[in-house]
Amino acid sequence: MAETSWWNRGGPQPPAQPTHAPAAATLPPRVVRSRGELEKLRDDAMASQSIEPGDVRMIWVSPEGVASALEAIIHTTRWLLGERQWAPISREMYDFPDLPVPLIRTHAEDAIFGYKWAETSEWYAGGVKRTVEWAMSTDVERPIFE
């Protein structure tokens, strides 16, 4: 009789991967915003996806760029929280929490000015840049106004 694997016999399944980083997890170096602030920005960006583009509280982006900017904010906050493995723009993998946050800002600037990452929209790159700058400073305005 051929042996069947434990997963084919209805035995224990591998543990599900967490959808969110543990609350006690540290944040990446140079990130000065709290986990709660990052989660709130992520949640506000997700909730804003169902709002008409002209009504989203982001004065730095035109209505045609709102969807890309919101996607960037979500991707960036999820990456900073350890919920997403690959970096925005470059899609490189880094070990959490040792994320090169300033490098991602440079990637965003390279995309905005056309030096690199030509396939990335300037609105997406702008969302990444603004989110990273806000996460690294208490003096920078939030990408989505409260």
Short mmCIF file of N, CA, C and O in Angstrom, two decimals:
data_model
loop_
_atom_site.label_atom_id
_atom_site.label_comp_id
_atom_site.label_asym_id
_atom_site.label_seq_id
_atom_site.Cartn_x
_atom_site.Cartn_y
_atom_site.Cartn_z
N MET A 1 0.85 -1.17 0.00
CA MET A 1 0.00 0.00 0.00
C MET A 1 0.90 1.23 0.00
O MET A 1 1.85 1.33 0.76
N ALA A 2 0.59 2.17 -0.87
CA ALA A 2 1.36 3.42 -0.95
C ALA A 2 1.06 4.28 0.25
O ALA A 2 -0.09 4.39 0.69
N GLU A 3 2.11 4.87 0.80
CA GLU A 3 1.93 5.74 1.96
C GLU A 3 1.36 7.08 1.51
O GLU A 3 1.80 7.64 0.51
N THR A 4 0.40 7.57 2.24
CA THR A 4 -0.15 8.88 1.93
C THR A 4 0.40 9.89 2.92
O THR A 4 0.69 9.56 4.06
N SER A 5 0.57 11.07 2.48
CA SER A 5 1.08 12.15 3.33
C SER A 5 0.05 12.52 4.37
O SER A 5 -1.15 12.31 4.18
N TRP A 6 0.52 13.08 5.50
CA TRP A 6 -0.40 13.44 6.57
C TRP A 6 -1.44 14.44 6.14
O TRP A 6 -2.55 14.43 6.63
N TRP A 7 -1.12 15.33 5.17
CA TRP A 7 -2.10 16.32 4.76
C TRP A 7 -3.18 15.72 3.87
O TRP A 7 -4.23 16.29 3.71
N ASN A 8 -2.91 14.55 3.29
CA ASN A 8 -3.93 13.89 2.48
C ASN A 8 -4.86 13.03 3.32
O ASN A 8 -5.84 12.54 2.83
N ARG A 9 -4.53 12.78 4.59
CA ARG A 9 -5.35 11.94 5.45
C ARG A 9 -6.23 12.76 6.37
O ARG A 9 -6.85 12.21 7.26
N GLY A 10 -6.25 14.08 6.21
CA GLY A 10 -7.08 14.89 7.08
C GLY A 10 -6.44 15.17 8.41
O GLY A 10 -7.12 15.58 9.34
N GLY A 11 -5.14 14.94 8.52
CA GLY A 11 -4.43 15.19 9.77
C GLY A 11 -4.24 16.68 10.00
O GLY A 11 -4.85 17.52 9.34
N PRO A 12 -3.39 17.03 10.95
CA PRO A 12 -3.18 18.44 11.26
C PRO A 12 -2.64 19.20 10.07
O PRO A 12 -1.84 18.67 9.29
N GLN A 13 -3.10 20.38 9.91
CA GLN A 13 -2.67 21.24 8.81
C GLN A 13 -1.57 22.18 9.29
O GLN A 13 -1.50 22.48 10.48
N PRO A 14 -0.72 22.65 8.38
CA PRO A 14 0.29 23.62 8.79
C PRO A 14 -0.39 24.87 9.35
O PRO A 14 -1.51 25.20 8.95
N PRO A 15 0.24 25.55 10.29
CA PRO A 15 -0.40 26.74 10.87
C PRO A 15 -0.60 27.82 9.81
O PRO A 15 0.20 27.97 8.90
N ALA A 16 -1.68 28.54 9.94
CA ALA A 16 -1.97 29.64 9.02
C ALA A 16 -0.97 30.76 9.27
O ALA A 16 -0.55 30.99 10.41
N GLN A 17 -0.59 31.43 8.23
CA GLN A 17 0.30 32.57 8.35
C GLN A 17 -0.48 33.75 8.92
O GLN A 17 -1.61 33.99 8.53
N PRO A 18 0.13 34.49 9.85
CA PRO A 18 -0.59 35.63 10.42
C PRO A 18 -0.83 36.70 9.37
O PRO A 18 -0.02 36.89 8.47
N THR A 19 -1.96 37.37 9.47
CA THR A 19 -2.25 38.45 8.54
C THR A 19 -1.70 39.77 9.05
O THR A 19 -1.55 40.71 8.29
N HIS A 20 -1.42 39.86 10.33
CA HIS A 20 -0.87 41.08 10.92
C HIS A 20 0.31 40.70 11.80
O HIS A 20 0.32 39.63 12.40
N ALA A 21 1.28 41.56 11.89
CA ALA A 21 2.41 41.34 12.78
C ALA A 21 1.92 41.38 14.22
O ALA A 21 0.96 42.06 14.53
N PRO A 22 2.57 40.65 15.10
CA PRO A 22 2.16 40.69 16.50
C PRO A 22 2.24 42.11 17.05
O PRO A 22 3.12 42.88 16.69
N ALA A 23 1.32 42.45 17.92
CA ALA A 23 1.27 43.80 18.48
C ALA A 23 2.55 44.19 19.19
O ALA A 23 2.92 45.35 19.22
N ALA A 24 3.26 43.22 19.77
CA ALA A 24 4.47 43.53 20.52
C ALA A 24 5.70 43.66 19.62
O ALA A 24 6.77 43.99 20.09
N ALA A 25 5.56 43.38 18.33
CA ALA A 25 6.71 43.42 17.43
C ALA A 25 7.28 44.84 17.35
O ALA A 25 6.54 45.82 17.39
N THR A 26 8.57 44.89 17.21
CA THR A 26 9.20 46.20 17.07
C THR A 26 8.97 46.74 15.66
O THR A 26 8.56 46.01 14.76
N LEU A 27 9.27 48.00 15.49
CA LEU A 27 9.15 48.63 14.18
C LEU A 27 10.55 48.80 13.60
O LEU A 27 11.54 48.73 14.32
N PRO A 28 10.63 49.05 12.31
CA PRO A 28 11.94 49.19 11.67
C PRO A 28 12.73 50.39 12.23
O PRO A 28 12.14 51.34 12.74
N PRO A 29 14.06 50.33 12.11
CA PRO A 29 14.88 51.47 12.53
C PRO A 29 14.46 52.74 11.79
O PRO A 29 14.06 52.68 10.64
N ARG A 30 14.56 53.85 12.46
CA ARG A 30 14.26 55.18 11.94
C ARG A 30 12.77 55.49 11.86
O ARG A 30 12.39 56.60 11.53
N VAL A 31 11.90 54.52 12.14
CA VAL A 31 10.46 54.79 12.18
C VAL A 31 10.14 55.32 13.56
O VAL A 31 10.36 54.65 14.56
N VAL A 32 9.62 56.55 13.61
CA VAL A 32 9.32 57.19 14.89
C VAL A 32 7.83 57.18 15.20
O VAL A 32 7.44 57.46 16.33
N ARG A 33 7.00 56.90 14.24
CA ARG A 33 5.56 56.79 14.47
C ARG A 33 5.27 55.49 15.20
O ARG A 33 5.97 54.49 15.05
N SER A 34 4.20 55.48 15.96
CA SER A 34 3.84 54.27 16.71
C SER A 34 3.14 53.26 15.80
O SER A 34 2.64 53.60 14.72
N ARG A 35 3.09 52.03 16.29
CA ARG A 35 2.35 50.99 15.57
C ARG A 35 0.90 51.41 15.38
O ARG A 35 0.33 51.24 14.31
N GLY A 36 0.30 52.01 16.41
CA GLY A 36 -1.08 52.47 16.31
C GLY A 36 -1.27 53.54 15.23
O GLY A 36 -2.26 53.52 14.50
N GLU A 37 -0.33 54.46 15.13
CA GLU A 37 -0.41 55.50 14.10
C GLU A 37 -0.30 54.89 12.70
O GLU A 37 -1.03 55.28 11.78
N LEU A 38 0.62 53.94 12.54
CA LEU A 38 0.77 53.28 11.25
C LEU A 38 -0.48 52.47 10.89
O LEU A 38 -0.95 52.52 9.75
N GLU A 39 -1.03 51.77 11.85
CA GLU A 39 -2.25 50.98 11.61
C GLU A 39 -3.42 51.89 11.25
O GLU A 39 -4.22 51.57 10.36
N LYS A 40 -3.53 53.03 11.92
CA LYS A 40 -4.62 53.98 11.62
C LYS A 40 -4.48 54.52 10.20
O LYS A 40 -5.48 54.62 9.48
N LEU A 41 -3.27 54.88 9.80
CA LEU A 41 -3.07 55.36 8.43
C LEU A 41 -3.42 54.27 7.43
O LEU A 41 -4.12 54.52 6.44
N ARG A 42 -2.97 53.03 7.68
CA ARG A 42 -3.31 51.91 6.80
C ARG A 42 -4.83 51.75 6.69
O ARG A 42 -5.38 51.67 5.60
N ASP A 43 -5.51 51.75 7.84
CA ASP A 43 -6.96 51.57 7.86
C ASP A 43 -7.69 52.72 7.18
O ASP A 43 -8.67 52.51 6.46
N ASP A 44 -7.21 53.96 7.39
CA ASP A 44 -7.83 55.11 6.72
C ASP A 44 -7.66 55.03 5.21
O ASP A 44 -8.57 55.36 4.45
N ALA A 45 -6.49 54.58 4.76
CA ALA A 45 -6.26 54.43 3.32
C ALA A 45 -7.17 53.35 2.74
O ALA A 45 -7.76 53.52 1.67
N MET A 46 -7.31 52.25 3.46
CA MET A 46 -8.18 51.17 2.98
C MET A 46 -9.63 51.64 2.92
O MET A 46 -10.34 51.37 1.94
N ALA A 47 -10.07 52.37 3.94
CA ALA A 47 -11.45 52.87 3.95
C ALA A 47 -11.67 53.91 2.87
O ALA A 47 -12.77 54.03 2.32
N SER A 48 -10.64 54.66 2.53
CA SER A 48 -10.76 55.72 1.52
C SER A 48 -10.88 55.18 0.11
O SER A 48 -11.27 55.91 -0.81
N GLN A 49 -10.55 53.91 -0.10
CA GLN A 49 -10.64 53.33 -1.44
C GLN A 49 -12.07 53.30 -1.97
O GLN A 49 -12.27 53.30 -3.17
N SER A 50 -13.06 53.33 -1.10
CA SER A 50 -14.45 53.29 -1.54
C SER A 50 -15.05 54.69 -1.68
O SER A 50 -16.21 54.83 -2.07
N ILE A 51 -14.27 55.71 -1.41
CA ILE A 51 -14.74 57.10 -1.48
C ILE A 51 -14.45 57.65 -2.88
O ILE A 51 -13.47 57.27 -3.51
N GLU A 52 -15.28 58.55 -3.34
CA GLU A 52 -15.01 59.22 -4.62
C GLU A 52 -13.64 59.91 -4.54
O GLU A 52 -13.33 60.55 -3.54
N PRO A 53 -12.81 59.78 -5.58
CA PRO A 53 -11.45 60.33 -5.54
C PRO A 53 -11.36 61.80 -5.11
O PRO A 53 -10.47 62.17 -4.36
N GLY A 54 -12.29 62.62 -5.54
CA GLY A 54 -12.26 64.03 -5.18
C GLY A 54 -12.58 64.30 -3.72
O GLY A 54 -12.32 65.39 -3.21
N ASP A 55 -13.12 63.30 -3.02
CA ASP A 55 -13.50 63.46 -1.62
C ASP A 55 -12.47 62.90 -0.63
O ASP A 55 -12.63 63.05 0.57
N VAL A 56 -11.44 62.25 -1.15
CA VAL A 56 -10.39 61.70 -0.28
C VAL A 56 -9.56 62.86 0.25
O VAL A 56 -9.24 63.80 -0.48
N ARG A 57 -9.21 62.79 1.51
CA ARG A 57 -8.53 63.90 2.18
C ARG A 57 -7.02 63.90 1.92
O ARG A 57 -6.21 63.74 2.81
N MET A 58 -6.66 64.08 0.65
CA MET A 58 -5.26 64.15 0.25
C MET A 58 -5.14 65.30 -0.75
O MET A 58 -5.44 65.13 -1.93
N ILE A 59 -4.69 66.46 -0.30
CA ILE A 59 -4.63 67.61 -1.20
C ILE A 59 -3.42 67.57 -2.13
O ILE A 59 -3.35 68.32 -3.07
N TRP A 60 -2.49 66.67 -1.90
CA TRP A 60 -1.27 66.59 -2.68
C TRP A 60 -1.40 65.75 -3.94
O TRP A 60 -0.48 65.67 -4.74
N VAL A 61 -2.55 65.14 -4.14
CA VAL A 61 -2.73 64.24 -5.28
C VAL A 61 -3.97 64.65 -6.08
O VAL A 61 -4.98 65.07 -5.52
N SER A 62 -3.87 64.54 -7.40
CA SER A 62 -5.04 64.85 -8.24
C SER A 62 -5.99 63.66 -8.23
O SER A 62 -5.58 62.53 -7.93
N PRO A 63 -7.27 63.90 -8.55
CA PRO A 63 -8.25 62.80 -8.49
C PRO A 63 -7.85 61.57 -9.30
O PRO A 63 -8.10 60.45 -8.86
N GLU A 64 -7.19 61.74 -10.44
CA GLU A 64 -6.82 60.56 -11.24
C GLU A 64 -5.69 59.75 -10.60
O GLU A 64 -5.47 58.59 -10.96
N GLY A 65 -5.00 60.30 -9.63
CA GLY A 65 -3.92 59.59 -8.97
C GLY A 65 -4.27 59.02 -7.60
O GLY A 65 -3.44 58.35 -6.97
N VAL A 66 -5.48 59.28 -7.14
CA VAL A 66 -5.87 58.87 -5.78
C VAL A 66 -5.77 57.36 -5.59
O VAL A 66 -5.22 56.89 -4.58
N ALA A 67 -6.26 56.57 -6.51
CA ALA A 67 -6.24 55.11 -6.35
C ALA A 67 -4.81 54.59 -6.20
O ALA A 67 -4.53 53.77 -5.32
N SER A 68 -3.91 55.08 -7.03
CA SER A 68 -2.50 54.65 -6.94
C SER A 68 -1.86 55.10 -5.64
O SER A 68 -1.10 54.35 -5.01
N ALA A 69 -2.15 56.33 -5.23
CA ALA A 69 -1.57 56.85 -3.99
C ALA A 69 -2.08 56.07 -2.78
O ALA A 69 -1.30 55.74 -1.87
N LEU A 70 -3.37 55.75 -2.75
CA LEU A 70 -3.92 54.96 -1.64
C LEU A 70 -3.30 53.56 -1.60
O LEU A 70 -2.95 53.06 -0.53
N GLU A 71 -3.16 52.95 -2.76
CA GLU A 71 -2.52 51.64 -2.83
C GLU A 71 -1.10 51.71 -2.27
O GLU A 71 -0.67 50.84 -1.51
N ALA A 72 -0.37 52.76 -2.61
CA ALA A 72 1.00 52.95 -2.12
C ALA A 72 1.03 53.12 -0.61
O ALA A 72 1.89 52.54 0.07
N ILE A 73 0.11 53.89 -0.07
CA ILE A 73 0.05 54.10 1.37
C ILE A 73 -0.23 52.78 2.08
O ILE A 73 0.41 52.45 3.08
N ILE A 74 -1.15 52.00 1.55
CA ILE A 74 -1.47 50.69 2.14
C ILE A 74 -0.26 49.77 2.07
O ILE A 74 0.13 49.16 3.07
N HIS A 75 0.34 49.66 0.90
CA HIS A 75 1.51 48.79 0.75
C HIS A 75 2.65 49.21 1.68
O HIS A 75 3.29 48.36 2.31
N THR A 76 2.90 50.50 1.77
CA THR A 76 4.02 50.99 2.57
C THR A 76 3.77 50.79 4.06
O THR A 76 4.66 50.31 4.78
N THR A 77 2.57 51.11 4.53
CA THR A 77 2.30 50.90 5.96
C THR A 77 2.31 49.42 6.31
O THR A 77 2.84 49.03 7.35
N ARG A 78 1.77 48.59 5.46
CA ARG A 78 1.79 47.14 5.72
C ARG A 78 3.23 46.63 5.76
O ARG A 78 3.56 45.77 6.58
N TRP A 79 4.11 47.15 4.90
CA TRP A 79 5.51 46.76 4.90
C TRP A 79 6.19 47.22 6.19
O TRP A 79 6.93 46.47 6.82
N LEU A 80 5.92 48.45 6.60
CA LEU A 80 6.51 48.98 7.83
C LEU A 80 6.02 48.24 9.07
O LEU A 80 6.73 48.17 10.07
N LEU A 81 4.82 47.70 9.01
CA LEU A 81 4.25 46.95 10.13
C LEU A 81 4.65 45.47 10.13
O LEU A 81 4.34 44.75 11.06
N GLY A 82 5.30 45.02 9.08
CA GLY A 82 5.68 43.62 8.98
C GLY A 82 4.58 42.73 8.44
O GLY A 82 4.67 41.51 8.52
N GLU A 83 3.54 43.31 7.85
CA GLU A 83 2.42 42.55 7.29
C GLU A 83 2.63 42.19 5.83
O GLU A 83 1.89 41.38 5.28
N ARG A 84 3.59 42.78 5.21
CA ARG A 84 3.88 42.58 3.80
C ARG A 84 5.38 42.33 3.70
O ARG A 84 6.17 43.07 4.28
N GLN A 85 5.78 41.31 2.96
CA GLN A 85 7.18 40.93 2.93
C GLN A 85 8.02 41.75 1.95
O GLN A 85 9.19 41.99 2.20
N TRP A 86 7.45 42.14 0.84
CA TRP A 86 8.27 42.80 -0.17
C TRP A 86 8.07 44.31 -0.11
O TRP A 86 6.99 44.82 0.16
N ALA A 87 9.16 45.00 -0.39
CA ALA A 87 9.16 46.47 -0.32
C ALA A 87 8.33 47.07 -1.45
O ALA A 87 8.31 46.53 -2.55
N PRO A 88 7.69 48.22 -1.16
CA PRO A 88 7.01 48.92 -2.24
C PRO A 88 8.06 49.40 -3.26
O PRO A 88 9.20 49.65 -2.92
N ILE A 89 7.67 49.49 -4.48
CA ILE A 89 8.45 49.92 -5.64
C ILE A 89 9.46 48.85 -6.06
O ILE A 89 9.32 48.27 -7.12
N SER A 90 10.47 48.54 -5.27
CA SER A 90 11.50 47.59 -5.68
C SER A 90 11.04 46.14 -5.59
O SER A 90 11.58 45.29 -6.29
N ARG A 91 10.10 45.86 -4.72
CA ARG A 91 9.58 44.52 -4.45
C ARG A 91 10.67 43.58 -3.92
O ARG A 91 10.54 42.37 -3.98
N GLU A 92 11.74 44.15 -3.37
CA GLU A 92 12.79 43.35 -2.75
C GLU A 92 12.30 42.86 -1.39
O GLU A 92 11.50 43.50 -0.74
N MET A 93 12.86 41.72 -0.98
CA MET A 93 12.50 41.13 0.30
C MET A 93 13.57 41.50 1.32
O MET A 93 14.76 41.41 1.03
N TYR A 94 13.13 41.91 2.50
CA TYR A 94 14.03 42.24 3.60
C TYR A 94 13.52 41.56 4.85
O TYR A 94 12.33 41.30 4.99
N ASP A 95 14.42 41.28 5.78
CA ASP A 95 14.02 40.69 7.05
C ASP A 95 13.45 41.77 7.96
O ASP A 95 14.09 42.79 8.19
N PHE A 96 12.25 41.53 8.43
CA PHE A 96 11.60 42.45 9.36
C PHE A 96 12.19 42.24 10.74
O PHE A 96 12.40 41.10 11.13
N PRO A 97 12.50 43.24 11.49
CA PRO A 97 12.24 44.67 11.30
C PRO A 97 13.40 45.44 10.68
O PRO A 97 13.37 46.66 10.63
N ASP A 98 14.41 44.73 10.17
CA ASP A 98 15.59 45.40 9.61
C ASP A 98 15.32 45.89 8.19
O ASP A 98 15.95 45.43 7.23
N LEU A 99 14.40 46.81 8.05
CA LEU A 99 14.01 47.33 6.75
C LEU A 99 14.79 48.61 6.44
O LEU A 99 14.93 49.47 7.29
N PRO A 100 15.25 48.75 5.20
CA PRO A 100 15.98 49.95 4.80
C PRO A 100 15.02 51.08 4.43
O PRO A 100 14.87 51.44 3.26
N VAL A 101 14.39 51.65 5.42
CA VAL A 101 13.33 52.63 5.19
C VAL A 101 13.83 53.83 4.36
O VAL A 101 13.16 54.21 3.39
N PRO A 102 14.98 54.45 4.68
CA PRO A 102 15.44 55.57 3.85
C PRO A 102 15.70 55.17 2.39
O PRO A 102 15.48 55.97 1.48
N LEU A 103 16.13 53.93 2.15
CA LEU A 103 16.35 53.47 0.78
C LEU A 103 15.05 53.46 -0.01
O LEU A 103 15.03 53.81 -1.19
N ILE A 104 13.96 53.08 0.63
CA ILE A 104 12.67 53.06 -0.06
C ILE A 104 12.24 54.47 -0.44
O ILE A 104 11.65 54.68 -1.51
N ARG A 105 12.54 55.45 0.41
CA ARG A 105 12.27 56.85 0.04
C ARG A 105 13.07 57.21 -1.21
O ARG A 105 12.56 57.86 -2.12
N THR A 106 14.32 56.78 -1.27
CA THR A 106 15.16 57.04 -2.45
C THR A 106 14.57 56.37 -3.68
O THR A 106 14.54 56.96 -4.76
N HIS A 107 14.08 55.14 -3.54
CA HIS A 107 13.43 54.46 -4.67
C HIS A 107 12.23 55.27 -5.16
O HIS A 107 12.02 55.40 -6.37
N ALA A 108 11.46 55.80 -4.23
CA ALA A 108 10.29 56.60 -4.60
C ALA A 108 10.72 57.85 -5.36
O ALA A 108 10.13 58.20 -6.39
N GLU A 109 11.74 58.53 -4.87
CA GLU A 109 12.24 59.72 -5.55
C GLU A 109 12.77 59.38 -6.94
O GLU A 109 12.55 60.12 -7.90
N ASP A 110 13.48 58.25 -7.06
CA ASP A 110 13.97 57.81 -8.37
C ASP A 110 12.81 57.58 -9.34
O ASP A 110 12.90 57.91 -10.53
N ALA A 111 11.72 57.00 -8.85
CA ALA A 111 10.55 56.77 -9.70
C ALA A 111 9.88 58.08 -10.08
O ALA A 111 9.48 58.28 -11.23
N ILE A 112 9.76 59.00 -9.13
CA ILE A 112 9.10 60.28 -9.40
C ILE A 112 9.85 61.07 -10.47
O ILE A 112 9.26 61.64 -11.39
N PHE A 113 11.17 61.08 -10.37
CA PHE A 113 11.98 61.88 -11.29
C PHE A 113 12.43 61.10 -12.52
O PHE A 113 13.14 61.65 -13.37
N GLY A 114 12.01 59.85 -12.65
CA GLY A 114 12.28 59.07 -13.85
C GLY A 114 13.67 58.50 -13.96
O GLY A 114 14.10 58.10 -15.05
N TYR A 115 14.40 58.42 -12.86
CA TYR A 115 15.75 57.85 -12.90
C TYR A 115 15.72 56.33 -12.95
O TYR A 115 16.64 55.70 -13.46
N LYS A 116 14.69 55.76 -12.38
CA LYS A 116 14.58 54.30 -12.25
C LYS A 116 13.12 53.97 -11.98
O LYS A 116 12.34 54.84 -11.67
N TRP A 117 12.76 52.71 -12.10
CA TRP A 117 11.42 52.24 -11.80
C TRP A 117 10.37 52.89 -12.71
O TRP A 117 9.34 53.36 -12.27
N ALA A 118 10.64 52.91 -14.00
CA ALA A 118 9.77 53.58 -14.98
C ALA A 118 8.34 53.05 -14.97
O ALA A 118 7.40 53.78 -15.30
N GLU A 119 8.14 51.79 -14.57
CA GLU A 119 6.79 51.20 -14.57
C GLU A 119 5.95 51.67 -13.39
O GLU A 119 4.76 51.39 -13.32
N THR A 120 6.55 52.39 -12.46
CA THR A 120 5.84 52.87 -11.27
C THR A 120 5.25 54.25 -11.54
O THR A 120 5.96 55.15 -11.97
N SER A 121 3.97 54.41 -11.26
CA SER A 121 3.35 55.72 -11.48
C SER A 121 3.88 56.74 -10.48
O SER A 121 4.28 56.39 -9.37
N GLU A 122 3.89 57.99 -10.89
CA GLU A 122 4.38 59.03 -9.97
C GLU A 122 3.46 59.17 -8.76
O GLU A 122 3.92 59.54 -7.68
N TRP A 123 2.18 58.84 -8.91
CA TRP A 123 1.26 58.92 -7.77
C TRP A 123 1.53 57.81 -6.76
O TRP A 123 1.49 58.03 -5.56
N TYR A 124 1.83 56.61 -7.27
CA TYR A 124 2.20 55.52 -6.37
C TYR A 124 3.51 55.87 -5.66
O TYR A 124 3.60 55.76 -4.44
N ALA A 125 4.49 56.30 -6.42
CA ALA A 125 5.78 56.68 -5.83
C ALA A 125 5.62 57.82 -4.82
O ALA A 125 6.24 57.82 -3.76
N GLY A 126 4.74 58.77 -5.14
CA GLY A 126 4.48 59.87 -4.21
C GLY A 126 3.85 59.38 -2.92
O GLY A 126 4.17 59.87 -1.83
N GLY A 127 2.96 58.40 -3.01
CA GLY A 127 2.35 57.83 -1.82
C GLY A 127 3.37 57.11 -0.95
O GLY A 127 3.35 57.22 0.27
N VAL A 128 4.28 56.39 -1.59
CA VAL A 128 5.35 55.72 -0.85
C VAL A 128 6.24 56.76 -0.16
O VAL A 128 6.51 56.67 1.04
N LYS A 129 6.65 57.76 -0.92
CA LYS A 129 7.55 58.80 -0.39
C LYS A 129 6.91 59.52 0.80
O LYS A 129 7.53 59.67 1.85
N ARG A 130 5.69 59.96 0.65
CA ARG A 130 5.01 60.68 1.73
C ARG A 130 4.80 59.80 2.96
O ARG A 130 4.93 60.26 4.09
N THR A 131 4.48 58.54 2.75
CA THR A 131 4.26 57.64 3.88
C THR A 131 5.56 57.39 4.64
O THR A 131 5.59 57.45 5.87
N VAL A 132 6.64 57.15 3.92
CA VAL A 132 7.94 56.92 4.56
C VAL A 132 8.41 58.17 5.29
O VAL A 132 8.88 58.10 6.43
N GLU A 133 8.29 59.33 4.65
CA GLU A 133 8.71 60.57 5.31
C GLU A 133 7.91 60.82 6.58
O GLU A 133 8.47 61.22 7.60
N TRP A 134 6.62 60.59 6.53
CA TRP A 134 5.76 60.76 7.70
C TRP A 134 6.15 59.77 8.80
O TRP A 134 6.23 60.13 9.98
N ALA A 135 6.42 58.52 8.41
CA ALA A 135 6.76 57.49 9.40
C ALA A 135 8.09 57.80 10.09
O ALA A 135 8.28 57.42 11.25
N MET A 136 8.98 58.52 9.42
CA MET A 136 10.31 58.81 9.97
C MET A 136 10.40 60.15 10.68
O MET A 136 11.47 60.51 11.15
N SER A 137 9.31 60.90 10.76
CA SER A 137 9.38 62.24 11.36
C SER A 137 8.06 62.59 12.05
O SER A 137 6.99 62.27 11.54
N THR A 138 8.17 63.30 13.15
CA THR A 138 6.95 63.79 13.80
C THR A 138 6.57 65.18 13.28
O THR A 138 5.52 65.70 13.66
N ASP A 139 7.39 65.74 12.39
CA ASP A 139 7.13 67.08 11.85
C ASP A 139 6.50 67.06 10.46
O ASP A 139 6.20 68.13 9.92
N VAL A 140 6.29 65.91 9.87
CA VAL A 140 5.77 65.81 8.52
C VAL A 140 4.27 65.53 8.58
O VAL A 140 3.80 64.75 9.42
N GLU A 141 3.51 66.16 7.68
CA GLU A 141 2.05 65.96 7.63
C GLU A 141 1.71 64.54 7.20
O GLU A 141 2.38 63.95 6.35
N ARG A 142 0.65 64.05 7.75
CA ARG A 142 0.13 62.72 7.43
C ARG A 142 -0.31 62.70 5.95
O ARG A 142 -0.92 63.64 5.47
N PRO A 143 -0.03 61.60 5.22
CA PRO A 143 -0.44 61.54 3.80
C PRO A 143 -1.95 61.70 3.57
O PRO A 143 -2.36 62.22 2.55
N ILE A 144 -2.75 61.20 4.51
CA ILE A 144 -4.21 61.38 4.45
C ILE A 144 -4.56 62.19 5.68
O ILE A 144 -4.29 61.79 6.81
N PHE A 145 -5.16 63.35 5.47
CA PHE A 145 -5.50 64.21 6.60
C PHE A 145 -6.63 63.59 7.40
O PHE A 145 -7.53 62.96 6.86
N GLU A 146 -6.57 63.79 8.70
CA GLU A 146 -7.62 63.24 9.58
C GLU A 146 -8.77 64.22 9.66
O GLU A 146 -8.67 65.36 9.46
#
